[in-house]
Coordinates of C-alpha atoms and ligand atoms in Angstrom, one line a residue:
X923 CA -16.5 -10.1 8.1
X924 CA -18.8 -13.3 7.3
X925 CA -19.9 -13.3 3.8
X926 CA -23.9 -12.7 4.7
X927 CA -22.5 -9.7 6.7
X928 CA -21.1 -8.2 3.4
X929 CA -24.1 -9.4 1.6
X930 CA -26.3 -7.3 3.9
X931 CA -24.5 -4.5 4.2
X932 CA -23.6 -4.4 1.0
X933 CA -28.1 -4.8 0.2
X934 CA -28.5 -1.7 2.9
X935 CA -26.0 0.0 0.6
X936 CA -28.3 -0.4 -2.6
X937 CA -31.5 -0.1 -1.2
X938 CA -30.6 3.3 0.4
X939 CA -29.1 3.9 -3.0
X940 CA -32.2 2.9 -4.5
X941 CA -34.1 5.6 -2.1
X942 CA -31.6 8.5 -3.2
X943 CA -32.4 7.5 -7.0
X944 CA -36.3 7.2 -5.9
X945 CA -36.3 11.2 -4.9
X946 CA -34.1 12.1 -7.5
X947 CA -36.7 10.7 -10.0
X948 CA -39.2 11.9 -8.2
X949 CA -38.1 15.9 -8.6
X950 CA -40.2 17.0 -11.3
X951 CA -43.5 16.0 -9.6
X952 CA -42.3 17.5 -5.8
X953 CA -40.7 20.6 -7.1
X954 CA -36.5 19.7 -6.3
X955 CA -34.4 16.6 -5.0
X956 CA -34.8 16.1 -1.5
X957 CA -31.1 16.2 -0.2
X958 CA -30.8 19.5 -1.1
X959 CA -33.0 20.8 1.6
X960 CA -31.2 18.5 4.4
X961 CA -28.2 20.5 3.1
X962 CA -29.9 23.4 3.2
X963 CA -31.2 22.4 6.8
X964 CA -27.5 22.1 8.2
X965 CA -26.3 25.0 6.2
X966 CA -28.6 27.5 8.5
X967 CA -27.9 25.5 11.8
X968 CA -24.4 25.2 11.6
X969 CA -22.0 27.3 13.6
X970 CA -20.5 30.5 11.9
X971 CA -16.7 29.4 11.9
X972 CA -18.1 26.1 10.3
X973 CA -19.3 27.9 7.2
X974 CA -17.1 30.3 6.9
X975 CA -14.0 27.6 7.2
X976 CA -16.1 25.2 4.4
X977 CA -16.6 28.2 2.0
X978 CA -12.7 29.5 2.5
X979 CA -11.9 25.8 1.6
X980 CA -14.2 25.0 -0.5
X981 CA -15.8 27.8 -2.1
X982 CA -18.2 27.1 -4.7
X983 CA -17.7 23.5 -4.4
X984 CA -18.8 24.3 -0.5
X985 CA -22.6 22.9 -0.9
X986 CA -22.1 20.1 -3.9
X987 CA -19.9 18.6 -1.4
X988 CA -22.4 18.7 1.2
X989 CA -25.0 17.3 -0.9
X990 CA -22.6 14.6 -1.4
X991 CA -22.1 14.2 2.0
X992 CA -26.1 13.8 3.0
X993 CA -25.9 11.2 0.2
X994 CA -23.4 9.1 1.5
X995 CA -24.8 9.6 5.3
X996 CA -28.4 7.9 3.6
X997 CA -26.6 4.7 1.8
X998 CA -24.3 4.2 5.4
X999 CA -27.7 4.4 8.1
X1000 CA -29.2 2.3 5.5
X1001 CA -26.2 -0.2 5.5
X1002 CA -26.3 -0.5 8.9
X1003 CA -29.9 -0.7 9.0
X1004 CA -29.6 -3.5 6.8
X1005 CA -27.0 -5.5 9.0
X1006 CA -29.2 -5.0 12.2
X1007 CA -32.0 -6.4 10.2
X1008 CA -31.8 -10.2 11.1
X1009 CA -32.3 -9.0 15.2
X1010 CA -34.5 -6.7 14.2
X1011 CA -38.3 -8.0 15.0
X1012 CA -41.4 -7.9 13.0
X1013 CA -42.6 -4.7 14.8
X1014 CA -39.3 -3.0 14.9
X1015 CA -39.1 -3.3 10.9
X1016 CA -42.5 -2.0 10.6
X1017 CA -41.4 0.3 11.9
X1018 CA -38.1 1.0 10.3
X1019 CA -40.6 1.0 7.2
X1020 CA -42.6 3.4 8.3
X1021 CA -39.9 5.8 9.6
X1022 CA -38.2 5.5 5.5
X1023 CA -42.1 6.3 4.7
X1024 CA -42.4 9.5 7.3
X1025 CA -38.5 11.3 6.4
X1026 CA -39.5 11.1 2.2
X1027 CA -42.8 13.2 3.2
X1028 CA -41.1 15.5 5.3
X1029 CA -38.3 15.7 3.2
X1030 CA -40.9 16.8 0.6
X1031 CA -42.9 19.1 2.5
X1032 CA -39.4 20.6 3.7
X1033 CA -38.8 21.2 0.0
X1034 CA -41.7 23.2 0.5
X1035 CA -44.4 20.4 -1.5
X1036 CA -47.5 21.0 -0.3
X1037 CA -49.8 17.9 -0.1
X1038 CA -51.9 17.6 -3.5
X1039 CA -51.9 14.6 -6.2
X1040 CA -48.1 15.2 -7.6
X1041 CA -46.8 14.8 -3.9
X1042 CA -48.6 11.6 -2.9
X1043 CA -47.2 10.3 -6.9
X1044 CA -43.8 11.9 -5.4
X1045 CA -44.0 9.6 -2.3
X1046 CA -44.7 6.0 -4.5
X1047 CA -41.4 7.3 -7.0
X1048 CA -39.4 7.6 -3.9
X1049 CA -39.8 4.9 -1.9
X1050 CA -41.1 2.3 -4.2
X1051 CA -37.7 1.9 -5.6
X1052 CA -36.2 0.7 -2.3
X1053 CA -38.7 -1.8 -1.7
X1054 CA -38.5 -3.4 -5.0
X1055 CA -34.3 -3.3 -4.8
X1056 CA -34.3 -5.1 -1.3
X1057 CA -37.1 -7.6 -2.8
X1058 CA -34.4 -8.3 -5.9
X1059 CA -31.8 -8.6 -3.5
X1060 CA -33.1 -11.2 -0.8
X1061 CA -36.1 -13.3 -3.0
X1062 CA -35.4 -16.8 -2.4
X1063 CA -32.8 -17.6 -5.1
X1064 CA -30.7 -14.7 -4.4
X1065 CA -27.1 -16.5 -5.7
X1066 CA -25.0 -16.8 -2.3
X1067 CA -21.7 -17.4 -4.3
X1068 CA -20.1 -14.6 -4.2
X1069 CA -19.3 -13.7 -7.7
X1070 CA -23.1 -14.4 -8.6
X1071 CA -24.2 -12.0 -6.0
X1072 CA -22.2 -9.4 -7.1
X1073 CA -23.4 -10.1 -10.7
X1074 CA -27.0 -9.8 -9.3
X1075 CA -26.4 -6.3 -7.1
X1076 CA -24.9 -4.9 -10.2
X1077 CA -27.6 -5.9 -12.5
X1078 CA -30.0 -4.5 -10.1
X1079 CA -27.9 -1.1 -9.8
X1080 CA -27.7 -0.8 -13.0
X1081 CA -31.1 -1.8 -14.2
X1082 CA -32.7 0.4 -11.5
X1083 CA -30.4 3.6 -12.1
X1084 CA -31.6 3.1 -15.9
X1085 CA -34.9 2.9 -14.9
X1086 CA -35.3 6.0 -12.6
X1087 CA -33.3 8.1 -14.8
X1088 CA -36.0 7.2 -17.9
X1089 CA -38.7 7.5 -15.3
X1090 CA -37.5 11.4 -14.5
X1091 CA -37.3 12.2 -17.8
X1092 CA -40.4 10.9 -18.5
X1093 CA -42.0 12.9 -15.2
X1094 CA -40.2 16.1 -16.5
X1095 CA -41.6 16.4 -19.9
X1096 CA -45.2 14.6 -18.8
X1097 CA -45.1 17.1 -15.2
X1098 CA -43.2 20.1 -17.6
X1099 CA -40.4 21.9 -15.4
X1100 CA -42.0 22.8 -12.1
X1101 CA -41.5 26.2 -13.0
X1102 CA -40.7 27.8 -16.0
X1103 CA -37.7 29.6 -15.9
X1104 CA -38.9 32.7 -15.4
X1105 CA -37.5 35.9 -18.1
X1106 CA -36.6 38.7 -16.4
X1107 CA -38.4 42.0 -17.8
X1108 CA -37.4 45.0 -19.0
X1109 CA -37.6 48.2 -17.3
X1110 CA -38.5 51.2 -18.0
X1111 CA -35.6 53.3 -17.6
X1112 CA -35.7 56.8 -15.6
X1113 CA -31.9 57.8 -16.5
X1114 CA -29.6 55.6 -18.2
X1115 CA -26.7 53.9 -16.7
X1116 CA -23.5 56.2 -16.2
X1117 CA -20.6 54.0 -18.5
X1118 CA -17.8 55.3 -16.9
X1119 CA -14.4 56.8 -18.3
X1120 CA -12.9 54.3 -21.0
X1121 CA -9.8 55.7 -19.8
X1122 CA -10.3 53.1 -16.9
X1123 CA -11.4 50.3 -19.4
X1124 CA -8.4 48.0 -19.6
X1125 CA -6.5 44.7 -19.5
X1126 CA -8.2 43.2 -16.5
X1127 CA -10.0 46.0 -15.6
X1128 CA -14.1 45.6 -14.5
X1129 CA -16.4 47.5 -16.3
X1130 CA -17.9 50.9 -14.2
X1131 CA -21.0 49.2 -13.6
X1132 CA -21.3 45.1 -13.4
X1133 CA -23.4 43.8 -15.9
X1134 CA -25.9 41.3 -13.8
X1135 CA -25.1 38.0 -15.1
X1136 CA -21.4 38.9 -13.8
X1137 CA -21.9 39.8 -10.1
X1138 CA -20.6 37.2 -7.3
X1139 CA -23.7 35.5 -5.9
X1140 CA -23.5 34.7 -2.2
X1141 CA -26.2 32.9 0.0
X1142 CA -27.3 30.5 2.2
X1143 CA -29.6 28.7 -0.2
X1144 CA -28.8 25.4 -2.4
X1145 CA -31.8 26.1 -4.3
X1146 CA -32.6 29.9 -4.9
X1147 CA -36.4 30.6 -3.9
X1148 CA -38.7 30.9 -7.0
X1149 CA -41.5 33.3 -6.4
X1150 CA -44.7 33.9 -8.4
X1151 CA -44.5 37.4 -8.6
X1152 CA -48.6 37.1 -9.0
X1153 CA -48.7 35.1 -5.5
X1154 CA -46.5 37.4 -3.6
X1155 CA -47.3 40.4 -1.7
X1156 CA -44.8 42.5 0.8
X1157 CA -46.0 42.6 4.0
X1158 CA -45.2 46.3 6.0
X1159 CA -46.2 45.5 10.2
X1160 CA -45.2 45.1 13.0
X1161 CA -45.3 48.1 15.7
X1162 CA -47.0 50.4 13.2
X1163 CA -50.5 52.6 13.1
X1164 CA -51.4 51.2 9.6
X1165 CA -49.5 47.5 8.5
X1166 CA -50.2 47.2 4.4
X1167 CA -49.1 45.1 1.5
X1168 CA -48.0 45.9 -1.4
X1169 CA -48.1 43.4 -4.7
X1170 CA -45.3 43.0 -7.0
X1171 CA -47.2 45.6 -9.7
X1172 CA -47.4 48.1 -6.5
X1173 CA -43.7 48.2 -6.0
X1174 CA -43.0 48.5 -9.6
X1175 CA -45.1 51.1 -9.8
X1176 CA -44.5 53.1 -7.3
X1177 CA -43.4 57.1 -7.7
X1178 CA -40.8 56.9 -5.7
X1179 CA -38.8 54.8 -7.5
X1180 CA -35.1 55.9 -8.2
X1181 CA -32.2 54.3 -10.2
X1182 CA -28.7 54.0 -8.2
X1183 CA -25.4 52.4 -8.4
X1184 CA -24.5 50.4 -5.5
X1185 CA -21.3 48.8 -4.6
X1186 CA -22.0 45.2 -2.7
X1187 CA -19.2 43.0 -1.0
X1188 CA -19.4 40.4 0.8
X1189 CA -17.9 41.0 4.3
X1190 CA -16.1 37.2 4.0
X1191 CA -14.6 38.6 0.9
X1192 CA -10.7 38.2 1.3
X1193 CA -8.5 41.7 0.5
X1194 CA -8.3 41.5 -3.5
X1195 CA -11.1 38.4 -4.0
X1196 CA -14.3 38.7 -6.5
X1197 CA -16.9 38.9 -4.4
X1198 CA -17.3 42.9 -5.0
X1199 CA -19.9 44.2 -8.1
X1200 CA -21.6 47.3 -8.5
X1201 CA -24.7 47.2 -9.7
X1202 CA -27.0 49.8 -11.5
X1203 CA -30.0 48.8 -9.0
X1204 CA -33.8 50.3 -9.2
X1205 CA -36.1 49.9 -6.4
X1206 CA -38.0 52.4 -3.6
X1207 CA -36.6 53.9 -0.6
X1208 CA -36.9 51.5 2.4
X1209 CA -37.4 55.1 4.4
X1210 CA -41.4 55.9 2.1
X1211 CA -42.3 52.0 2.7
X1212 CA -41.8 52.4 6.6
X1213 CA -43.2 56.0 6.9
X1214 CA -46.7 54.7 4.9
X1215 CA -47.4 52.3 7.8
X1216 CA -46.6 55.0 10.6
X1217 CA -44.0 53.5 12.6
X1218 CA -45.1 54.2 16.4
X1219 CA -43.1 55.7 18.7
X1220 CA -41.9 52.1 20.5
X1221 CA -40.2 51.3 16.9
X1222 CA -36.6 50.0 17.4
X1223 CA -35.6 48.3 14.4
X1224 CA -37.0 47.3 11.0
X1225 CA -36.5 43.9 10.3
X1226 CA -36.4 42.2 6.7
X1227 CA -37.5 38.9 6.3
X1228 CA -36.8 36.2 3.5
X1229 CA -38.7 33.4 2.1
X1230 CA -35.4 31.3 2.8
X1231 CA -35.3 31.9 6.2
X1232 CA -32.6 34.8 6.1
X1233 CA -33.5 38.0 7.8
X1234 CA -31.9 41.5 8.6
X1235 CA -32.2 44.1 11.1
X1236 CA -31.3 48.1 11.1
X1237 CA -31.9 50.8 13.5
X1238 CA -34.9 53.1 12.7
X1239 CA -32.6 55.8 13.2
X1240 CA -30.7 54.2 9.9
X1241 CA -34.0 54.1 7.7
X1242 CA -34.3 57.5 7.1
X1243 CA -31.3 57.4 4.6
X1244 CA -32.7 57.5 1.4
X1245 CA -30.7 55.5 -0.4
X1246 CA -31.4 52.7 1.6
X1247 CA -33.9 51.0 -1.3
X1248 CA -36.2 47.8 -1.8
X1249 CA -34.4 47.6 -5.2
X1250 CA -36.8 45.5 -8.0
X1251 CA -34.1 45.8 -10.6
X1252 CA -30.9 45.4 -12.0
X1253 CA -29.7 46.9 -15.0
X1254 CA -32.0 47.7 -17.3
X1255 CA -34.2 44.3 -15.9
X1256 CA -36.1 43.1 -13.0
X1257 CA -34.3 41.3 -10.7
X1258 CA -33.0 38.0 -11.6
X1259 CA -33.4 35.0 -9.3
X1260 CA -30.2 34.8 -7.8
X1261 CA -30.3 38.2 -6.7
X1262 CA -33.7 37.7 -5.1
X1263 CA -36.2 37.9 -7.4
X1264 CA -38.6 40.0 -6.6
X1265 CA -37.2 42.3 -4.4
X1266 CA -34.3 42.9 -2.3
X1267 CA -33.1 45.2 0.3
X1268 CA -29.7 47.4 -0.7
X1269 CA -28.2 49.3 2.0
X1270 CA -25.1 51.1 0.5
X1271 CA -22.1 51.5 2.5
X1272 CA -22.6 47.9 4.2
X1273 CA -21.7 44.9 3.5
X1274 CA -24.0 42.2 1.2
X1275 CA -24.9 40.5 4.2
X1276 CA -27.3 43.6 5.2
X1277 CA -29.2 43.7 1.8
X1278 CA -31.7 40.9 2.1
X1279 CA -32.7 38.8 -0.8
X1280 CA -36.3 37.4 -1.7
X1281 CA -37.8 39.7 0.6
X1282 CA -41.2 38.6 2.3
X1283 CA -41.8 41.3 4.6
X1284 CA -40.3 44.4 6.5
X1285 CA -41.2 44.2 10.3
X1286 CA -41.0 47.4 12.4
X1287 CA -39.9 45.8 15.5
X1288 CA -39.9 47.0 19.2
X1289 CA -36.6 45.1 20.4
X1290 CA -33.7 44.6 18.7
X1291 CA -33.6 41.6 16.3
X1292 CA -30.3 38.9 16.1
X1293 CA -30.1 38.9 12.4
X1294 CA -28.9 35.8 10.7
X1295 CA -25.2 36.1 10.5
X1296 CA -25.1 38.1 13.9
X1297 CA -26.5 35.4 15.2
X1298 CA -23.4 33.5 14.0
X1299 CA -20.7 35.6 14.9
X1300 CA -20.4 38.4 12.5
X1301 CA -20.8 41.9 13.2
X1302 CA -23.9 43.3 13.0
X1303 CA -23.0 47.2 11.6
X1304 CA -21.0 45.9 9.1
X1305 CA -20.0 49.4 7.5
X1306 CA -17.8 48.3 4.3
X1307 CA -13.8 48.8 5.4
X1308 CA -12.3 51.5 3.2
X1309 CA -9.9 49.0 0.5
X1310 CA -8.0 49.1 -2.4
X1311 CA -7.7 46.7 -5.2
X1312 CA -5.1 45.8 -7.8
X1313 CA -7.1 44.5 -10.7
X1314 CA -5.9 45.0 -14.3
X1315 CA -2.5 45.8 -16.2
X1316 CA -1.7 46.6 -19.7
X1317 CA 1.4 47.5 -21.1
X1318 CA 1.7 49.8 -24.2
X1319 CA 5.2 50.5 -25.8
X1320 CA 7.7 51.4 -22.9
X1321 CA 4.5 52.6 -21.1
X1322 CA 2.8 50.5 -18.3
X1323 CA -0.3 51.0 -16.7
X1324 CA -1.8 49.5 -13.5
X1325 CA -4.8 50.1 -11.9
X1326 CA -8.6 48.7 -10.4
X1327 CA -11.0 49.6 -7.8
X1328 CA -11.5 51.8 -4.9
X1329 CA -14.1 51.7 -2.0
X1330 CA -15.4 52.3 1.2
X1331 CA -18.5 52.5 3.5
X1332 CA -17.8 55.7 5.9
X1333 CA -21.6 57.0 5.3
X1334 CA -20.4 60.4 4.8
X1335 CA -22.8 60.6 1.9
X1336 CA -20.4 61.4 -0.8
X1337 CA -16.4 61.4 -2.2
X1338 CA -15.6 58.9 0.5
X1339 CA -12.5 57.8 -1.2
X1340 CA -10.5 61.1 -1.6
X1341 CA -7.6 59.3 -3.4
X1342 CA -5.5 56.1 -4.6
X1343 CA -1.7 55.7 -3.8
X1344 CA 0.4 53.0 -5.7
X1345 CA 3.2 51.1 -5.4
X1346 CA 4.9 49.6 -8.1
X1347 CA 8.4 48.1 -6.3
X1348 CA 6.6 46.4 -3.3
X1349 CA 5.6 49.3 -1.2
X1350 CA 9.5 51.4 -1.0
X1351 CA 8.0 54.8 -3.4
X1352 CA 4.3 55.7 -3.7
X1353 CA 2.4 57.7 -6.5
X1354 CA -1.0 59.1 -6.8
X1355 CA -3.3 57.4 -9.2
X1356 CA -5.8 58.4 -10.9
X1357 CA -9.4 58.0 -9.9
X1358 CA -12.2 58.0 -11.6
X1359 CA -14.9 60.8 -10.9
X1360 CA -17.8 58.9 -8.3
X1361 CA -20.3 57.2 -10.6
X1362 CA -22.6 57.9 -7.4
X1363 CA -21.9 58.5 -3.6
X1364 CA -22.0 54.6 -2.9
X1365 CA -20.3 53.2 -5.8
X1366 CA -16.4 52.4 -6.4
X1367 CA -13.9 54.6 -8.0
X1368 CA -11.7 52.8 -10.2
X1369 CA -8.2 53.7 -10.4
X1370 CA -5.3 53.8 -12.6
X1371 CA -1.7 54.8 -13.1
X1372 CA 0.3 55.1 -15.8
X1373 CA 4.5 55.0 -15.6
X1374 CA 7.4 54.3 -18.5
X1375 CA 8.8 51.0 -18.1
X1376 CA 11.2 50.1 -21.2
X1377 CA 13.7 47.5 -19.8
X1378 CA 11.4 46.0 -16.5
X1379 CA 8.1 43.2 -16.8
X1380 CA 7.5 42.3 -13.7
X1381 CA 5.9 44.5 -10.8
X1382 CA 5.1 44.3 -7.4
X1383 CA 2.3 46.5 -6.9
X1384 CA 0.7 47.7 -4.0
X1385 CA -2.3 49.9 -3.9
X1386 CA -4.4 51.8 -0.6
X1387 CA -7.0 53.9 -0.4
X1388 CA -7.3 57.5 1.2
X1389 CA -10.3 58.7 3.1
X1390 CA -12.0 62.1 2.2
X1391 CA -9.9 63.4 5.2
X1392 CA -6.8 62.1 4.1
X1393 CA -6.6 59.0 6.0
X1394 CA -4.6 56.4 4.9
X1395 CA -6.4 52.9 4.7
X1396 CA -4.6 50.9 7.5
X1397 CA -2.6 48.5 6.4
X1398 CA -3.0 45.5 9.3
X1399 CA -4.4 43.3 8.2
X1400 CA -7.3 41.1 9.8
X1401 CA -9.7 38.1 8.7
X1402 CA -13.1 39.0 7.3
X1403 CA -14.4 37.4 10.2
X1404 CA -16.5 39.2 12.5
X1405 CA -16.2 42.4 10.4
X1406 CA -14.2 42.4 7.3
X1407 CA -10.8 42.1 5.6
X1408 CA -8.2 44.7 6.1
X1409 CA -5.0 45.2 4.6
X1410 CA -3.5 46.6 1.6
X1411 CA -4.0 44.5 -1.9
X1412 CA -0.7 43.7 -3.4
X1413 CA -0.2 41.6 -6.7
X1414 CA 2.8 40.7 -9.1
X1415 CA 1.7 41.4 -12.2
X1416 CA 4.0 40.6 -15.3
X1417 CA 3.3 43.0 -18.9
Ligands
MTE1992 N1 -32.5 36.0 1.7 C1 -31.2 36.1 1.7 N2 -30.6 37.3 1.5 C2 -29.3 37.4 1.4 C3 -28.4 36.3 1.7 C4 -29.0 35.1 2.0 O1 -28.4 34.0 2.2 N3 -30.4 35.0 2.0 N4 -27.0 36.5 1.7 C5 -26.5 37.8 1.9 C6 -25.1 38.0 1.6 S1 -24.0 37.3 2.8 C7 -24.6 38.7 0.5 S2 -23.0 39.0 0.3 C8 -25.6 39.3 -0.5 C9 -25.2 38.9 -1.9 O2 -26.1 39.3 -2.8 P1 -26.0 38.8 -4.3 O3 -26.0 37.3 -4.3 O4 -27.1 39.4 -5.1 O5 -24.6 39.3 -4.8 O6 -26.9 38.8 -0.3 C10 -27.3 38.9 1.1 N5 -28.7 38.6 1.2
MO1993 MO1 -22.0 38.1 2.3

């Protein structure tokens, strides 16, 4: 490599750079940084396997890495740009100019930016940083010894990273946070939450109802969608003698409002993982929203959109369950942001992928809808597979007691898990736990059971659920993918 190629590719390097710190600076005035929503953009239109194979691997980490990724994609075009340069003539790098110009405003307005003052002082942050870098970097007098160059690129990096860092901080306290984090409220409570046996409160055991700030969070979003509960309105259409909308104050007001706990998994959950809570939810049957439009007879589904995109579908035939809800709260508080502030559909028995967050509007359709995640593979009923979870275990004395949670989604209504059989030595002799009485027909039962143990510390316990008809939960196991993750739970636990 000839040293004006490294010099070149190394400028391209810096100048894209230079753009990532030039959006990052200018977040406060355009409301987020724009790599985000290109992560967000290949989040939705990537295949199913792909996401579900990045969030097995990755987990949480699944999106920072993206947004790393997007990062590192900007500084290599603009490396390359940058050693194409030299052929490149006048009218071609006009336009390579202009083309930097055209993705930061659509970058913006894909971060949702409308056009107004802040944007257009957005656009100047972002790209003006590039342009002044690539000046610094090729003005006449640029050093071409090598060590000098270097010297020069890292006083640049340097001075401009300083610079755009003081630069947001100064944007964020003159432009304030774009929005203020918004409080969740308190609710007026109609009964108060059911607590559960203490019996079942142990070592490692969760709490009978998940407090919000503990329950698993799982979406497609980088950025959770932050709604002015003043601005927003639910929209009820679609094939329908009477379409409405009903404001924020509407829903919370409305008589039919009911308080229920509600256990939500996520159907890539693996058998024992965390992404299982029950919350105590309050919100409005789905079934009294539909029926006040007057669904017509051509009505197939009810479709529930987002504002990120995400949407649902269910059978009319399904929406006259009751307990199918457009839940507003969450313990004794509105919904919090990353549970899809302001309201959210719950439909008990399925899995989380069903219960729409952010919602925007419910859309009686006349054809059947491809919902989000069908649309990528996963199935579309997603009724919850009875399971069995080992979760906690305490030891007291010679005593030993083992035990955690119980569910399924067979719609019967209520007591869908008749009982809880354990293991402790690996699966050769099983017992009946104890289960807790049913907190409500869609909620978990925890388990527990309680045997003398003097001389041994370690266990191999397995656990699995019966059905009210005495069905045993099946044992083969199978991938969460396309319908969820089967199999007894086992775990070694040591007391
Ligand atoms: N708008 C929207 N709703 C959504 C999702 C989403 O990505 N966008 N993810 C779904 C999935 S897969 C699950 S498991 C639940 C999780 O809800 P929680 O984050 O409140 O636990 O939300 C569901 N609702
Ligand atoms: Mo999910």
């Amino acid at each position: 490599m000839s040293s004006s190629t490294t010099h070149r590719t190394t400028i391209g390097a810096v100048v894209g750079a230079a753009w990532v710190g030039g959006l990052f600076a200018a977040g406060p005035l355009v409301g987020g940084f724009a790599p985000d929503a290109v992560a967000e953009w290949i989040i939705v239109r990537s295949p199913g396997w792909l996401s579900t194979l990045a969030i097995s691997q990755l987990g949480f980490y699944a999106k920072p890495v993206l947004v790393t990724g997007v990062v590192a994609g900007v500084v290599a075009v603009s490396a390359a740009v940058a050693l194409a340069w030299p052929r490149f003539s006048r009218g071609k790098r006009l336009v390579a100019v202009g083309l930097g110009i055209v993705a930061t405003a659509a970058l913006f307005s894909a971060l949702g930016t409308g056009v107004s003052l802040g944007a257009v002082g957005g656009l100047l942050v972002a790209v003006a940083p590039p342009y002044v870098v690539a000046h610094l970097l090729t003005a006449p007098r640029v050093p071409s010894n090598r060590r000098r160059f270097l010297e020069r690129v890292g006083t640049v990096a340097v001075g401009s990273a300083v610079s755009l860092a003081g630069l947001r901080l100064v944007l964020e306290w003159t432009a304030g946070p774009q929005e203020s984090p918004r409080v969740e409220e308190p609710l007026e409570r109609r009964v108060s939450p059911p607590d559960g046996d203490p019996a079942f409160d142990f070592e490692g055991m969760p709490p009978a109802i998940t407090p919000p700030g503990s329950h698993y969070v799982v979406d497609i979003t980088v950025s959770k969608p932050t709604i002015d509960p003043e601005e927003w309105a639910l929209e009820v259409d679609g094939v329908v003698e009477e379409p409405y909308e009903l404001s924020y104050d509407e829903l919370l007001a409305h008589e039919g409002s009911l308080e229920q706990p509600t256990t939500m998994i996520c159907i890539s959950n693996q058998v024992g993982g965390d992404l299982i809570g029950t919350g105590h939810w309050t919100g409005v049957p789905l079934s009294e929203l539909v029926a006040a439009a007057g669904p017509t007879e051509s009505a197939v589904d009810v479709v529930t959109h987002a504002a990120d995109g995400y949407s649902e579908a269910i059978p009319i035939e399904l929406v006259e369950r009751e307990d199918i809800l457009v839940a507003y709260g969450m313990g004794d508080r509105t919904l919090a942001t990353e549970h899809g502030f302001p309201a959210r559909l719950l439909v008990p028995g399925r899995y989380g992928m069903k219960m729409t967050k952010w919602l925007t509007r419910i859309e009686v359709a006349d054809r059947t809808h491809e919902a989000y995640w069908e649309a990528r593979g996963w199935d579309e009923e997603a009724v919850v597979e009875t399971m069995a979870y080992v979760r906690g275990a305490e030891r007291d004395g010679d005593r030993v007691e083992v035990g955690g949670v119980a569910f399924a989604g067979l719609e019967t209504g209520v007591e869908e898990i008749s009982g809880v059989e354990v293991s402790v030595d690996g699966g050769e002799q099983w017992q009946a736990a104890e289960v807790e009485p049913q907190l409500a027909p869609h909620a978990w039962r925890r388990w527990r059971y309680a045997f003398e143990a003097p001389d041994e510390t370690e266990f191999d316990v397995v656990v699995r659920a019966l059905e009210s008809d005495g069905t045993v939960q099946t044992e083969e196991e199978s991938s969460p993918r396309p319908s969820g993750a089967t199999g007894w739970h086992r775990m070694s636990v040591s007391v």
